[in-house]
C-alpha atoms as one frame of an Amber mdcrd trajectory, in Angstrom:
protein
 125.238 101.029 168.716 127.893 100.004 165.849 128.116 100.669 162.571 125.752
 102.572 160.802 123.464 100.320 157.882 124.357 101.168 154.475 121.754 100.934
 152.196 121.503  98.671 149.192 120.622 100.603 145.929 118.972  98.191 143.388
 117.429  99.211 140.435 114.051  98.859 139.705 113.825  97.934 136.375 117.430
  96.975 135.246 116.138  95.688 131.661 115.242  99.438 131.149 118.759 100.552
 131.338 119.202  98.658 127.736 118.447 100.980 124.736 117.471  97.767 122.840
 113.839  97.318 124.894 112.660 100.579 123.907 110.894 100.063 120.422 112.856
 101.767 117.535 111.790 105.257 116.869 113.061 107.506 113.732 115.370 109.948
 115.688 114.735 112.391 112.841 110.505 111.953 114.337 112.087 112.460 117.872
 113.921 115.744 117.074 111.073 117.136 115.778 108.728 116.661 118.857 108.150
 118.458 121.880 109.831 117.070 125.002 107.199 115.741 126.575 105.728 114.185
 123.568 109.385 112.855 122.476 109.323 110.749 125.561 105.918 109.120 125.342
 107.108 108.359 121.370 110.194 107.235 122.864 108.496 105.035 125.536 106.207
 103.521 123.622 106.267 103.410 120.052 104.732 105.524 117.168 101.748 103.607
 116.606 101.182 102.905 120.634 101.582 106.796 121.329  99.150 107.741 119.111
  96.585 105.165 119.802  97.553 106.154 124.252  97.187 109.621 123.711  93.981
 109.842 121.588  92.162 108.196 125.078  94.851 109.756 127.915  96.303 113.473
 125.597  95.622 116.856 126.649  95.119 116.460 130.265  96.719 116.639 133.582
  98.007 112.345 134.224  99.297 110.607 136.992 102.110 108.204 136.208 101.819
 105.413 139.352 104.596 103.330 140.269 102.971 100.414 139.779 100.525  99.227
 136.976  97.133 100.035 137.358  93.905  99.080 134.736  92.864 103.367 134.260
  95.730 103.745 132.164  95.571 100.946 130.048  99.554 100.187 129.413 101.403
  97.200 130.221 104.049  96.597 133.152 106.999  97.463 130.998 104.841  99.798
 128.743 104.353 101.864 132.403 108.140 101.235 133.225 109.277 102.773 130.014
 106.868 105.349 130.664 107.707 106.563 134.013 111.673 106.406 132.697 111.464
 109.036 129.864 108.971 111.017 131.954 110.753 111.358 134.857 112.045 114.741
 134.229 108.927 116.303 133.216 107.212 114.912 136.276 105.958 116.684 139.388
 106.641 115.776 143.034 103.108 113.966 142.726 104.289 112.174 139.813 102.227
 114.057 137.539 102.577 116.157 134.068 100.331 117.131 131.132 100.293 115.273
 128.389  99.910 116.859 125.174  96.639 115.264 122.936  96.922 113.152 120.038
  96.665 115.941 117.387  99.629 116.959 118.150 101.940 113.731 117.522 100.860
 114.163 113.698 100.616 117.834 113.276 104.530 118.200 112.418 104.990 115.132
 110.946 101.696 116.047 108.334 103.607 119.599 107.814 107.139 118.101 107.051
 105.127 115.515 104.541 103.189 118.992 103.144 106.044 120.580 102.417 107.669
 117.875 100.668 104.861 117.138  98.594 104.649 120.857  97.509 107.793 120.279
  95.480 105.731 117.762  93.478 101.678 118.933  93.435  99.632 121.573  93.443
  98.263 123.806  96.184  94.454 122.642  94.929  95.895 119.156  95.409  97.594
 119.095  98.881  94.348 121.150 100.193  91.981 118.060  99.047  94.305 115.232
  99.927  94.872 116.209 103.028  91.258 118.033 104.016  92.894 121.652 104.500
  91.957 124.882 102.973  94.448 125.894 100.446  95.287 129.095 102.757  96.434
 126.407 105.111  98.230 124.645 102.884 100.169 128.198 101.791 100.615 128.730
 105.526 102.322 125.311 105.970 104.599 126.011 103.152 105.515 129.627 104.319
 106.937 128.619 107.215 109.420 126.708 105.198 109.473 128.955 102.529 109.917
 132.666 102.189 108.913 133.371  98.533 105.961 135.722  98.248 103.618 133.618
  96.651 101.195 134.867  93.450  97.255 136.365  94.479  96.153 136.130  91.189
């Protein structure tokens, strides 16, 4: 019989394993994302996120091996992908993605909230097509000050 075979680990996609073919993310963004959202940001860009999620967000997604047209990314777009997904993914290589909204819901508070130091409640509510009781509910989340009724 002989020897037993060892077997030859290669990596698949040794370009990945550079931190310098991701695109360039704000880490402050990242840190304020969910998990699974902070990897697709991570994986593929703000502006590519946003644009992947508002057709593929808020359902249940396989992530194949290989590149396939129904998901509309790119060979190392997919790579990336599967790489900062991998621990959210199921033994069928699955996980929900969260939808679109979501990307810019905490990034539109944090902006809120700055702004608040600077304009008005009327203000805010019209430039950014909220109700000014949203607008107080943003801000109280930041801020504990009881704010005036009348």
């Amino acid at each position: 019989m002989g020897l037993p075979r060892q077997r030859q680990t290669i990596p698949a996609t040794p370009e990945l394993e550079r931190v310098d073919s991701f695109p360039s993310v704000d880490e402050e963004l990242l840190k304020t994302l969910p998990p699974v959202l902070r990897a697709v940001v991570r994986a593929l860009g703000f502006g590519r996120a946003r644009e992947w999620l508002a057709d593929h967000g808020g359902v249940n997604v396989t992530i194949p091996a290989f590149r396939t047209q129904a998901l509309d990314l790119e060979p190392e777009e997919l790579a990336r992908l599967r790489v900062t997904l991998a621990p959210h993914l199921d033994a069928a290589g699955r996980c929900w993605l969260p939808k679109a909204d979501k990307l810019f819901l905490r990034v539109r508070d944090a902006q809120i909230r700055q702004d608040r130091r600077h304009a008005s409640i009327n203000t805010l509510a019209r430039q950014n097509r909220l109700s000014s009781r949203q607008i107080l509910n943003i801000c109280r989340d930041d801020d504990d000050r009881q704010y005036d009724l009348f």
